[in-house]
JSON list of C-alpha atoms in Angstrom, two decimals:
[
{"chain": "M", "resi": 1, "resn": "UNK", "atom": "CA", "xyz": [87.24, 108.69, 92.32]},
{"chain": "M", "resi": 2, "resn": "UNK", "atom": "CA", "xyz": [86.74, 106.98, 95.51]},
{"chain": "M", "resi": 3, "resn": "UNK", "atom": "CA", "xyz": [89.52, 107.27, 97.97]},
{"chain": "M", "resi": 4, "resn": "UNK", "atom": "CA", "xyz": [89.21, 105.34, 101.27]},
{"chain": "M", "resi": 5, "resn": "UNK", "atom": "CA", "xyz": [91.38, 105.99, 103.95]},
{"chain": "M", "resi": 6, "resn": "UNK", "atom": "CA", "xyz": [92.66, 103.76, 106.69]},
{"chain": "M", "resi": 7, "resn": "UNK", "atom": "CA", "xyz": [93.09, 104.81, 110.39]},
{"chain": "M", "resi": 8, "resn": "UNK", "atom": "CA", "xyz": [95.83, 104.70, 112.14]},
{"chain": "M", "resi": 9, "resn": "UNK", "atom": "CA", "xyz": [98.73, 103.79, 110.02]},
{"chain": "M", "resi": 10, "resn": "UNK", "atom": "CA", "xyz": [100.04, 101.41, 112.69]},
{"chain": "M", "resi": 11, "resn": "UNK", "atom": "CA", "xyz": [98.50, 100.32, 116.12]},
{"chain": "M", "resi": 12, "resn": "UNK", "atom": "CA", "xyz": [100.79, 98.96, 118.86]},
{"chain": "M", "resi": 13, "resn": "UNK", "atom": "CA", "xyz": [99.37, 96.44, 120.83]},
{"chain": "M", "resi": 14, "resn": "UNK", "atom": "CA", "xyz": [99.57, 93.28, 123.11]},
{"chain": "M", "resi": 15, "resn": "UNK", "atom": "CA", "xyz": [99.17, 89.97, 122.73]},
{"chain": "M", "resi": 16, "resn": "UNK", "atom": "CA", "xyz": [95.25, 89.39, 123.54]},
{"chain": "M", "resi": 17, "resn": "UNK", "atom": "CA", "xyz": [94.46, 92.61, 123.63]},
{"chain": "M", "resi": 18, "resn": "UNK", "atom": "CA", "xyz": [90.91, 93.88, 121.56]},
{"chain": "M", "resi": 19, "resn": "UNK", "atom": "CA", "xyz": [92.19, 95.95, 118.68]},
{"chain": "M", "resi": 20, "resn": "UNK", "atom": "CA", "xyz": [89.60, 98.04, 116.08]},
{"chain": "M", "resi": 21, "resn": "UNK", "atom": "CA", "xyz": [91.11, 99.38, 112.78]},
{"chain": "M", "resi": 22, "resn": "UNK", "atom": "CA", "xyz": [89.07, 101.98, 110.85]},
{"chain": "M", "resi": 23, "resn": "UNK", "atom": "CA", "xyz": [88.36, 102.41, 106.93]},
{"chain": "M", "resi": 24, "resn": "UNK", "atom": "CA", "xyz": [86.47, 105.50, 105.76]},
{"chain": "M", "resi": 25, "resn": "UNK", "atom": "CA", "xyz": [85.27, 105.86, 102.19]},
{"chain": "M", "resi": 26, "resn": "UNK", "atom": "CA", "xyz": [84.75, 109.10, 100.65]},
{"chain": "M", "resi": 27, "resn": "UNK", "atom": "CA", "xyz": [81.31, 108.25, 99.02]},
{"chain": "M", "resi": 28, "resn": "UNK", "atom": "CA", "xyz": [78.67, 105.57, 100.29]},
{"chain": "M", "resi": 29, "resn": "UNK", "atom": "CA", "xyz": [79.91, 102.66, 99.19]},
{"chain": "M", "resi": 30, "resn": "UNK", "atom": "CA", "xyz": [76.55, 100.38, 100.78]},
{"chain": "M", "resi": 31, "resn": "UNK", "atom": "CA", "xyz": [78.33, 97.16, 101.96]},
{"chain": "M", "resi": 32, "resn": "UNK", "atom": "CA", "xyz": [80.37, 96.57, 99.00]},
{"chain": "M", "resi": 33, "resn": "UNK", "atom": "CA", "xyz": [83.70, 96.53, 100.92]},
{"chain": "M", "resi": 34, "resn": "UNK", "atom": "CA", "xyz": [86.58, 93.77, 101.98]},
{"chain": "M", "resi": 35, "resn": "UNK", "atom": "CA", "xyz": [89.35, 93.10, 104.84]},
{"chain": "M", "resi": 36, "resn": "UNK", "atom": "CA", "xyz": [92.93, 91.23, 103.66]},
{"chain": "M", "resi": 37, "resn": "UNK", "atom": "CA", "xyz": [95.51, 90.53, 105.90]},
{"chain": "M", "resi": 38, "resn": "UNK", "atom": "CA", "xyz": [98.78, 90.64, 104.23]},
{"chain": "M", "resi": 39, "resn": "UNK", "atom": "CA", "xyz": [101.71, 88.84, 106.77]},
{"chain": "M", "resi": 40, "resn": "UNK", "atom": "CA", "xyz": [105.06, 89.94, 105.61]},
{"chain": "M", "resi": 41, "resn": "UNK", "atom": "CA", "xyz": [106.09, 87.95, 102.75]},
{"chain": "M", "resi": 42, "resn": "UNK", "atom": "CA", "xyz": [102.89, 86.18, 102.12]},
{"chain": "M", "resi": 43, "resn": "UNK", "atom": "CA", "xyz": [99.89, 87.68, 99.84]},
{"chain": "M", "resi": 44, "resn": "UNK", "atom": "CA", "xyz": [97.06, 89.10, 100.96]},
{"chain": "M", "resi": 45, "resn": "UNK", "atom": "CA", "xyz": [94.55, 87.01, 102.44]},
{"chain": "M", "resi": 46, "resn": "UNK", "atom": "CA", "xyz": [90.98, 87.71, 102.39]},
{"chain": "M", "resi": 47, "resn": "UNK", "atom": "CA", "xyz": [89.27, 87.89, 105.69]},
{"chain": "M", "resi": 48, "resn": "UNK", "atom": "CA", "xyz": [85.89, 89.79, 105.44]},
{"chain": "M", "resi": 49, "resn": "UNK", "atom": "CA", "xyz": [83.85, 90.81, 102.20]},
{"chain": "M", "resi": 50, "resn": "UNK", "atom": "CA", "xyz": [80.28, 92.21, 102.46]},
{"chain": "M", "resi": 51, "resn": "UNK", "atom": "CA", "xyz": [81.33, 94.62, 105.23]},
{"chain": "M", "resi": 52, "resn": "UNK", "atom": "CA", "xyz": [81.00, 91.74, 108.09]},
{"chain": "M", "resi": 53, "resn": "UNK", "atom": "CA", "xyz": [81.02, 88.21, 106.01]},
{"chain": "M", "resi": 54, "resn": "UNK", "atom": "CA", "xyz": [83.91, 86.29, 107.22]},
{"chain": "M", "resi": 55, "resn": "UNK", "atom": "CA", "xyz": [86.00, 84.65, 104.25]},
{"chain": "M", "resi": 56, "resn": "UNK", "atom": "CA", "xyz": [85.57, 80.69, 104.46]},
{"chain": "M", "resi": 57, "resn": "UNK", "atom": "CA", "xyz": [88.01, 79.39, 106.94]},
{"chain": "M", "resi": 58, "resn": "UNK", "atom": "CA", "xyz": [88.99, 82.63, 108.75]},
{"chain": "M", "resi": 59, "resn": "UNK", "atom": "CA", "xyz": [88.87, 82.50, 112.96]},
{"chain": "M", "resi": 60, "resn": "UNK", "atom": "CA", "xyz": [85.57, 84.10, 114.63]},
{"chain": "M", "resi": 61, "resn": "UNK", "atom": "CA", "xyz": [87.49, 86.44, 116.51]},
{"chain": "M", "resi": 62, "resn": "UNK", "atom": "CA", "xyz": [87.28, 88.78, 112.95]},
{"chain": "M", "resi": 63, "resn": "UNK", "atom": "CA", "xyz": [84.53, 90.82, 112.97]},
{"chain": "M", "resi": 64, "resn": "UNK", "atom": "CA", "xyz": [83.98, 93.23, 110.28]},
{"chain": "M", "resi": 65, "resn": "UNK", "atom": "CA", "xyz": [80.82, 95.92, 110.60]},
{"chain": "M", "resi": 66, "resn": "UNK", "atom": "CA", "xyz": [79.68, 99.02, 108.87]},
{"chain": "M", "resi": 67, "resn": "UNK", "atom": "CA", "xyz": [77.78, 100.26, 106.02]},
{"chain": "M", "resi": 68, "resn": "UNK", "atom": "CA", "xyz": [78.22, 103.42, 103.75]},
{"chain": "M", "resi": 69, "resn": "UNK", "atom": "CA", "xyz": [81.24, 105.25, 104.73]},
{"chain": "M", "resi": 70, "resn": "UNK", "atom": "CA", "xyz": [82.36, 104.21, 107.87]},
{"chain": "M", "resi": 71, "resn": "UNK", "atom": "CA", "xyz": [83.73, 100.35, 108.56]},
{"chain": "M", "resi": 72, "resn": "UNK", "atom": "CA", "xyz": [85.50, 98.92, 110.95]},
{"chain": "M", "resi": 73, "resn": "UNK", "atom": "CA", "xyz": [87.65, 95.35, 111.66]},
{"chain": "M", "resi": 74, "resn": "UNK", "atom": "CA", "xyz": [87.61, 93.71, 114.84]},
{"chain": "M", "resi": 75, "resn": "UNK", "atom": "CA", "xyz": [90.02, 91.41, 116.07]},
{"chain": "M", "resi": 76, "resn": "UNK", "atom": "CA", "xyz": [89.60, 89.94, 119.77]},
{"chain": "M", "resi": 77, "resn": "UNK", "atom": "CA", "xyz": [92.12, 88.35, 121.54]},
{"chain": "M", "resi": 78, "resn": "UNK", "atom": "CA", "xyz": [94.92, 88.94, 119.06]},
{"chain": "M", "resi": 79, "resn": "UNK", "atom": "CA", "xyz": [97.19, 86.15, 118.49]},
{"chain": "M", "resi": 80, "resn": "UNK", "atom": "CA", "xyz": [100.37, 86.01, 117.59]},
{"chain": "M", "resi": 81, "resn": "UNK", "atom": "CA", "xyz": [100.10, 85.39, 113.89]},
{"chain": "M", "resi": 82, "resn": "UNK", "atom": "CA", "xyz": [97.71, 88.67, 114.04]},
{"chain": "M", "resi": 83, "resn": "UNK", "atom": "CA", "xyz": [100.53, 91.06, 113.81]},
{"chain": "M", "resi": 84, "resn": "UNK", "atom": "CA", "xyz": [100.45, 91.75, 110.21]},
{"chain": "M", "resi": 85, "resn": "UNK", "atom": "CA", "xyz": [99.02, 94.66, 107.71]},
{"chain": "M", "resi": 86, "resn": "UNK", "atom": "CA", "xyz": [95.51, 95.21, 107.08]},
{"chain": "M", "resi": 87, "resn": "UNK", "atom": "CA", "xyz": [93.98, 96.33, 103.87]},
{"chain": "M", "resi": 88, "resn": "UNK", "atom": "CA", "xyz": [90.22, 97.39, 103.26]},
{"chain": "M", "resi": 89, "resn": "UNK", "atom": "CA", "xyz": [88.82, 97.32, 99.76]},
{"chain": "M", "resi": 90, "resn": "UNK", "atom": "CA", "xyz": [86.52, 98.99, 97.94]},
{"chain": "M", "resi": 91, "resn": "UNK", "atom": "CA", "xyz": [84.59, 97.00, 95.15]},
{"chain": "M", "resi": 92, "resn": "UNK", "atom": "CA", "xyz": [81.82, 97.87, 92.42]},
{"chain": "M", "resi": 93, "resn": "UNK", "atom": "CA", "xyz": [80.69, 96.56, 89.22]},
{"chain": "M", "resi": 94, "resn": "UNK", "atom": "CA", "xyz": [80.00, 99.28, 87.34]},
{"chain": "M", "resi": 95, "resn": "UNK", "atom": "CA", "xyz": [81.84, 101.66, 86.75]},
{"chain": "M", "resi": 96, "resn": "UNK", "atom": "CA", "xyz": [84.18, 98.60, 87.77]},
{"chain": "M", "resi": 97, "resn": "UNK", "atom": "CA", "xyz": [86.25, 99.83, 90.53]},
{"chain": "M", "resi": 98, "resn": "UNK", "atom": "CA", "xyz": [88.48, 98.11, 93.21]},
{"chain": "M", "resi": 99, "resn": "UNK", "atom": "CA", "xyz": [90.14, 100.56, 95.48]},
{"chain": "M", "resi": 100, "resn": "UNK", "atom": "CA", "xyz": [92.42, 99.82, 98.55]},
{"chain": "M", "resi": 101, "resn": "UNK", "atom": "CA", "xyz": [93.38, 101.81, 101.39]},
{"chain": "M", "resi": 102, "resn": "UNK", "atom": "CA", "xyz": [96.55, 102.33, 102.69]},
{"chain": "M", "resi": 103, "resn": "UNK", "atom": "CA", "xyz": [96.98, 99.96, 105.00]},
{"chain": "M", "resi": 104, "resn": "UNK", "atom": "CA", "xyz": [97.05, 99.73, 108.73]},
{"chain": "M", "resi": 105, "resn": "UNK", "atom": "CA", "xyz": [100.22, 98.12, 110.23]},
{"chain": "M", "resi": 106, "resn": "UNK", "atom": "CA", "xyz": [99.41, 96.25, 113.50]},
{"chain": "M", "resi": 107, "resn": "UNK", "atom": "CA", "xyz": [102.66, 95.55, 115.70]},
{"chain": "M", "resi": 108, "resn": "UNK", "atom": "CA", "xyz": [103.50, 93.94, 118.85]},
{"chain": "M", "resi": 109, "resn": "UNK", "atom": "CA", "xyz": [103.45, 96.31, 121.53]},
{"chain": "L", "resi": 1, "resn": "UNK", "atom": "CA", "xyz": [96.01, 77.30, 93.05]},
{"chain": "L", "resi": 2, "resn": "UNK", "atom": "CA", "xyz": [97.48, 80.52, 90.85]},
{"chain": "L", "resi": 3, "resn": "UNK", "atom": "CA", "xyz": [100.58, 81.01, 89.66]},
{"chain": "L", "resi": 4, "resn": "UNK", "atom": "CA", "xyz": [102.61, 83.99, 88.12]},
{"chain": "L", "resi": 5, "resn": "UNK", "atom": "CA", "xyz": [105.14, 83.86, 85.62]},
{"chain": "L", "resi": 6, "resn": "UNK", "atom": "CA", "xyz": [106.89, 86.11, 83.59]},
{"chain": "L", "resi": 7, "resn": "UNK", "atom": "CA", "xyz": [110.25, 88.19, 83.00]},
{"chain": "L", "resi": 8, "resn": "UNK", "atom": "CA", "xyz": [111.64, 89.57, 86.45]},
{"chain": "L", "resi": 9, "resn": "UNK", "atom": "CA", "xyz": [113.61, 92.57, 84.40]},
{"chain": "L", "resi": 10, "resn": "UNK", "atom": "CA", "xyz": [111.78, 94.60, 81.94]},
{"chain": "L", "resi": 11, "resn": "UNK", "atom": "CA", "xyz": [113.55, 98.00, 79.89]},
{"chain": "L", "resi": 12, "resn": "UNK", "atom": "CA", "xyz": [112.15, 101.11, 80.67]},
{"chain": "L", "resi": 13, "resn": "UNK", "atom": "CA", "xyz": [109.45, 102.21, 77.83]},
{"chain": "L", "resi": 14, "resn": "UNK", "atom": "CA", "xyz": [109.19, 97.89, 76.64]},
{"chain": "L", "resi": 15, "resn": "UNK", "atom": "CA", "xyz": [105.97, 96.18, 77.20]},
{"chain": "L", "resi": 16, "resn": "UNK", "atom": "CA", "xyz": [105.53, 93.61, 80.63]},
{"chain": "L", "resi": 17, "resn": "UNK", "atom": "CA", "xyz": [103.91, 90.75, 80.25]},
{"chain": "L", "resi": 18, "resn": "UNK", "atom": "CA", "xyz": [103.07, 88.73, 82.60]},
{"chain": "L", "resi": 19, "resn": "UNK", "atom": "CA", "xyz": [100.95, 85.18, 82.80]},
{"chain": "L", "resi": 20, "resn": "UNK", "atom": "CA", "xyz": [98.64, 83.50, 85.68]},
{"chain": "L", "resi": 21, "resn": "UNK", "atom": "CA", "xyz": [98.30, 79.88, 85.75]},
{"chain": "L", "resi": 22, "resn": "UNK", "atom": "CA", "xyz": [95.31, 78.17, 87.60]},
{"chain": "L", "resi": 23, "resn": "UNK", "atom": "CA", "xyz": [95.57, 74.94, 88.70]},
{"chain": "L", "resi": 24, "resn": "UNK", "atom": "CA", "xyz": [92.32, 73.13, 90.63]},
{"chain": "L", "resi": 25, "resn": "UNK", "atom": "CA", "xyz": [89.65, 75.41, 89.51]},
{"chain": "L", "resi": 26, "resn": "UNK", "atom": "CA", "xyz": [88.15, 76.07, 85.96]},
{"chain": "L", "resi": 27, "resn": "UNK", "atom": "CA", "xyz": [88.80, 79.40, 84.74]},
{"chain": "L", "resi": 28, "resn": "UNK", "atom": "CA", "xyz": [85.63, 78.82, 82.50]},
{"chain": "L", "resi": 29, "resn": "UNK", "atom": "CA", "xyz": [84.08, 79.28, 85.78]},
{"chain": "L", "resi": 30, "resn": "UNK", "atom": "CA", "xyz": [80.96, 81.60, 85.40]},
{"chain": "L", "resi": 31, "resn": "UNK", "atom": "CA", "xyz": [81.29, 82.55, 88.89]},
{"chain": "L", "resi": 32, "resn": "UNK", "atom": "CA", "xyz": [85.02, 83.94, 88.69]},
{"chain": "L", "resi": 33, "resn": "UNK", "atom": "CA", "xyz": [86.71, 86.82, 87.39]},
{"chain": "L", "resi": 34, "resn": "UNK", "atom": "CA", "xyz": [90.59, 86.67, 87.08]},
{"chain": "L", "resi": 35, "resn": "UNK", "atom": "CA", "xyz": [92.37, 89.70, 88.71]},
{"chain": "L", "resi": 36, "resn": "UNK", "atom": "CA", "xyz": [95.94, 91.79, 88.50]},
{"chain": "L", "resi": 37, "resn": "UNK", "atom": "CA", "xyz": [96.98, 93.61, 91.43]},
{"chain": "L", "resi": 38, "resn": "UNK", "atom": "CA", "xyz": [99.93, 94.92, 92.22]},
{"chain": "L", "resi": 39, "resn": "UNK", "atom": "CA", "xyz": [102.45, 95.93, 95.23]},
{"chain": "L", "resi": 40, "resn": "UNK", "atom": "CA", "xyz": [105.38, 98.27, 95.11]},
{"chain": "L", "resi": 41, "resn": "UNK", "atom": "CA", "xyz": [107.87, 97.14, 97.75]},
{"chain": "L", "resi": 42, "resn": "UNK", "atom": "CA", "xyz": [106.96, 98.22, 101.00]},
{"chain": "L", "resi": 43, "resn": "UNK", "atom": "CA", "xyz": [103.90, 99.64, 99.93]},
{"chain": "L", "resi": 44, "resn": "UNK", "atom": "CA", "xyz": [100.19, 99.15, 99.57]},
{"chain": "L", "resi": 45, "resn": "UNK", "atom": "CA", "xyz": [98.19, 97.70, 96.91]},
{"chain": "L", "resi": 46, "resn": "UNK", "atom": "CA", "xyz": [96.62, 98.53, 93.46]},
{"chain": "L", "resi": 47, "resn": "UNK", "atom": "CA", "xyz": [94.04, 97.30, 91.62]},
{"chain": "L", "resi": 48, "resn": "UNK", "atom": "CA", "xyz": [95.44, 96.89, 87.87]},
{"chain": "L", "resi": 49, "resn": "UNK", "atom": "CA", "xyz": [92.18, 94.68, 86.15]},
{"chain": "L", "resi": 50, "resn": "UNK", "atom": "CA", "xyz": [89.84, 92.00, 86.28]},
{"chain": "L", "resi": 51, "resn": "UNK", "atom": "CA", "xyz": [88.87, 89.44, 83.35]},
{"chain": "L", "resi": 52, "resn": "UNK", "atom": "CA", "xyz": [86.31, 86.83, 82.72]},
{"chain": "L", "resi": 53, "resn": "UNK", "atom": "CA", "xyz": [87.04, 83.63, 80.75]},
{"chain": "L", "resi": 54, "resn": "UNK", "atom": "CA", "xyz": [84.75, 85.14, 78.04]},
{"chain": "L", "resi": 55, "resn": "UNK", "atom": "CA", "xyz": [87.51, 88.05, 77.27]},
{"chain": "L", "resi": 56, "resn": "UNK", "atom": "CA", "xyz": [85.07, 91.07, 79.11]},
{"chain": "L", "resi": 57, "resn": "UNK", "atom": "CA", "xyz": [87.30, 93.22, 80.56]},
{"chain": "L", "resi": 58, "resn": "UNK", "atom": "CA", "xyz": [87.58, 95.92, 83.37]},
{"chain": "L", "resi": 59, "resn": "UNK", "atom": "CA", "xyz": [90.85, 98.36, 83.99]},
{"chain": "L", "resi": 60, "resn": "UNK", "atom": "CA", "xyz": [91.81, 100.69, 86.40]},
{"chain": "L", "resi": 61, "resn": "UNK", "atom": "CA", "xyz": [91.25, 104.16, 84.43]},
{"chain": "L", "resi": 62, "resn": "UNK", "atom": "CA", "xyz": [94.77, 105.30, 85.98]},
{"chain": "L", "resi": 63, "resn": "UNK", "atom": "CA", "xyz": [96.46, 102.05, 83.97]},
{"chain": "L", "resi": 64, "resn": "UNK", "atom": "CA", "xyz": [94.13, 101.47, 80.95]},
{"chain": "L", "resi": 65, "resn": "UNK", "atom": "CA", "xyz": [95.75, 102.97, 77.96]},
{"chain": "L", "resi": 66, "resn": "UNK", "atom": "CA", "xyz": [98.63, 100.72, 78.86]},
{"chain": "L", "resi": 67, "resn": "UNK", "atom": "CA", "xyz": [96.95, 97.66, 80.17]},
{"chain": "L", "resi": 68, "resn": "UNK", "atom": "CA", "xyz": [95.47, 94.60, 77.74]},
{"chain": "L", "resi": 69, "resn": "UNK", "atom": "CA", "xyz": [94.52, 91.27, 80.02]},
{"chain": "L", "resi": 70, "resn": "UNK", "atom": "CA", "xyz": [93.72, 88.06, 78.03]},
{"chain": "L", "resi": 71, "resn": "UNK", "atom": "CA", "xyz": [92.42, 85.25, 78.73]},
{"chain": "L", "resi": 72, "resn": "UNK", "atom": "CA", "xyz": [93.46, 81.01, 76.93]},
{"chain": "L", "resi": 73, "resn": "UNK", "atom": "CA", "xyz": [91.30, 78.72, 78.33]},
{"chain": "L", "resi": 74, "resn": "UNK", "atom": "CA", "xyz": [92.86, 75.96, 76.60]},
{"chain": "L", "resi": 75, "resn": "UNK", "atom": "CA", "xyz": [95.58, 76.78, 78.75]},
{"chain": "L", "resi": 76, "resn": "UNK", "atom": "CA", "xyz": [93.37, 77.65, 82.12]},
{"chain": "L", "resi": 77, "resn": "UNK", "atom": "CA", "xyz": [95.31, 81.05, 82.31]},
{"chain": "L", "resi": 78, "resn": "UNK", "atom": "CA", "xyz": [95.37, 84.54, 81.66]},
{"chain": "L", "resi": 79, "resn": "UNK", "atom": "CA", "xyz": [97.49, 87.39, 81.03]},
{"chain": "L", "resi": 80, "resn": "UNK", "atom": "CA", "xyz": [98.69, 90.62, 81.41]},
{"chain": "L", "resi": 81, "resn": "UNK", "atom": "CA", "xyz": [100.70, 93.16, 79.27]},
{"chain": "L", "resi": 82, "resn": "UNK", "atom": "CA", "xyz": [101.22, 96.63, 80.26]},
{"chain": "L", "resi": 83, "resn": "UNK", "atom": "CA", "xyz": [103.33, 98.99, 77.75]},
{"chain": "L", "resi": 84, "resn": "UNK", "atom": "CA", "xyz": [105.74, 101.75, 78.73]},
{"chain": "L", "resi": 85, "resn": "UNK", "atom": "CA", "xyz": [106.96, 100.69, 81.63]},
{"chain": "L", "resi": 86, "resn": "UNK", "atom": "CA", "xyz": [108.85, 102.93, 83.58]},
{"chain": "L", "resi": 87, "resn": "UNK", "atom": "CA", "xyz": [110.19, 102.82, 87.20]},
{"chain": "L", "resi": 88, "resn": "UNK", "atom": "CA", "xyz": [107.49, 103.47, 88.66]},
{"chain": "L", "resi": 89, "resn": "UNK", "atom": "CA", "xyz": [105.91, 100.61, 87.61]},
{"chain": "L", "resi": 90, "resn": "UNK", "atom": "CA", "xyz": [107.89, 98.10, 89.40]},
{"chain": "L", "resi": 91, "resn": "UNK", "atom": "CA", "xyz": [106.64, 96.05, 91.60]},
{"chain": "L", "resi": 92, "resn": "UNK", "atom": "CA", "xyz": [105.57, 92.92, 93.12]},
{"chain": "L", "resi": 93, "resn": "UNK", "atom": "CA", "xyz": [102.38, 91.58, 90.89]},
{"chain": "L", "resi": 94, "resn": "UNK", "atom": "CA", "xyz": [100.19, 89.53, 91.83]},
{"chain": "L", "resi": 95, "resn": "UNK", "atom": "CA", "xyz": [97.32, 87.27, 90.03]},
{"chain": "L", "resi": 96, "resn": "UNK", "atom": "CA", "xyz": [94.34, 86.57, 91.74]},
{"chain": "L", "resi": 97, "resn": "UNK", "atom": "CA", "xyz": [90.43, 85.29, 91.51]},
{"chain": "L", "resi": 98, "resn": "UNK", "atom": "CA", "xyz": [87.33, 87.31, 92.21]},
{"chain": "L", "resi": 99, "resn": "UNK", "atom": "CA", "xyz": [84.47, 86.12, 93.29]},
{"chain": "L", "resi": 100, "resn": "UNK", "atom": "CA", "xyz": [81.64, 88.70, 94.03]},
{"chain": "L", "resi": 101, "resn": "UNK", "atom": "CA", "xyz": [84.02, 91.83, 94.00]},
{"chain": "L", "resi": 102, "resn": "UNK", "atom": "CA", "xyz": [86.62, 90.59, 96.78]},
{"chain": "L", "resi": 103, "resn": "UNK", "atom": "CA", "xyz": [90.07, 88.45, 95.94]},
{"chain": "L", "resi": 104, "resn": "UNK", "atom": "CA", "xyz": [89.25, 85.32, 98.04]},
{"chain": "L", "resi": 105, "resn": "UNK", "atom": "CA", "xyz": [92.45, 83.10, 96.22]},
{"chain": "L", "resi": 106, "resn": "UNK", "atom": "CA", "xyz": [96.29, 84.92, 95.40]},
{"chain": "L", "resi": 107, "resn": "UNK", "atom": "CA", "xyz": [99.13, 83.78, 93.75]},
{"chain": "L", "resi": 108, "resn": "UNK", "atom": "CA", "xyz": [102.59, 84.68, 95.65]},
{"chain": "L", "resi": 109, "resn": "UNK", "atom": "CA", "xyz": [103.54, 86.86, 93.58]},
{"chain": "L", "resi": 110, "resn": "UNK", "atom": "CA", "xyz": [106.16, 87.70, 91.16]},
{"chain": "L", "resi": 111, "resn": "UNK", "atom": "CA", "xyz": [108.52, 90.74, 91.38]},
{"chain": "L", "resi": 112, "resn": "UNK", "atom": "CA", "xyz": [109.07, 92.78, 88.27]},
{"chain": "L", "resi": 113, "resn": "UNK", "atom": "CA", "xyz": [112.09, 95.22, 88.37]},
{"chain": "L", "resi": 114, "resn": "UNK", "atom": "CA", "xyz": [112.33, 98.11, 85.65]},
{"chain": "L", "resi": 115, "resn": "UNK", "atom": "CA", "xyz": [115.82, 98.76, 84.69]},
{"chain": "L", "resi": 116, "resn": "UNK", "atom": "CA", "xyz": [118.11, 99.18, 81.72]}
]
């Protein structure tokens, strides 16, 4: 079973600040993995799938990178509508399998 | 566009069953699957199933023997039952459509509260 694991829970951080959030999968999982943003209240929106293709419409300034086990999610210059909680995602076809991590939790500082 | 419906209150050990509604996209679509996830409150998400409009199926093993997804394309929806609910199942559930392994389109949501 493929666990991936987010890091840290919650970041604290300012206004234009350059923020990285982490996603580590248990197994090599290639590039099959995705980045939502879920703003309280609202449902997750897709940002990144493929590892580092954006989602159609989403800002430059979210840059997702890695392969295998380690990924990461950049955001530069965060905005104010930034503060919200990230999820990565794990997908495969076969065996089918979606898996999410737990969630990183990005506050004003 | 997708939209949940459904009963908000569901008995411990009855069956939930929930529907998705897609508006402004086919879900004959050969290029979509149709997803469940779901959202306890205040916590993070899980993967329930996916469906294509042709009726193939994927679970998550953790839900499967309680989990059937359907899909009317008269109707452009699909569905979701999931027997046995208990508390632990409640949560906020959300439809949603896949296309190439991530959910790029969400309904809002609907919440589902188990309770007697």
């Amino acid at each position: 079973e493929m666990v991936m694991t987010q890091s840290p829970a919650t970041l604290s951080v300012s206004p234009g600040e350059r923020v990285t959030l982490s996603c580590r999968a248990s197994q090599s999982i290639s590039i099959n993995l995705a980045w939502y943003q879920q703003r309280p209240g609202q449902a997750p929106r897709l940002l990144i799938h493929g590892a580092s293709t954006r989602a159609t419409g989403i800002p430059a300034r979210f840059i997702g990178s890695g392969s295998g086990t380690e990924f990461t999610l950049t955001i530069t210059s965060l905005q104010s509508e930034d503060f919200a909680v990230y999820y990565c995602q794990f997908y495969n076809n076969w065996p089918p399998e979606r898996t999410f991590g737990q969630g990183t939790r990005l506050e004003i500082k | 566009q997708l939209q949940e419906s459904g009963p908000g209150l569901v008995k411990p050990s009855e069956t939930l069953s929930l529907t998705c509604t897609v508006s402004g996209d086919s879900i004959r679509s050969t290029s979509y699957f149709w997803g469940w996830i779901r959202q306890p409150p205040g916590k993070g998400l899980e993967w329930i199933g996916d469906i294509f409009f042709s009726g193939t199926t994927s679970y998550n093993p953790s839900l499967k023997s309680r989990v059937t997804m359907s899909v009317d394309t008269s109707k452009n929806q699909f569905s979701l039952r999931l027997t046995s609910v208990s508390a632990a199942d409640a949560s906020l559930y959300y439809c949603a459509r896949r296309l190439s392994g991530a959910y790029d389109h969400w309904g809002l949501g609907t919440l589902v509260t188990v309770s007697s």
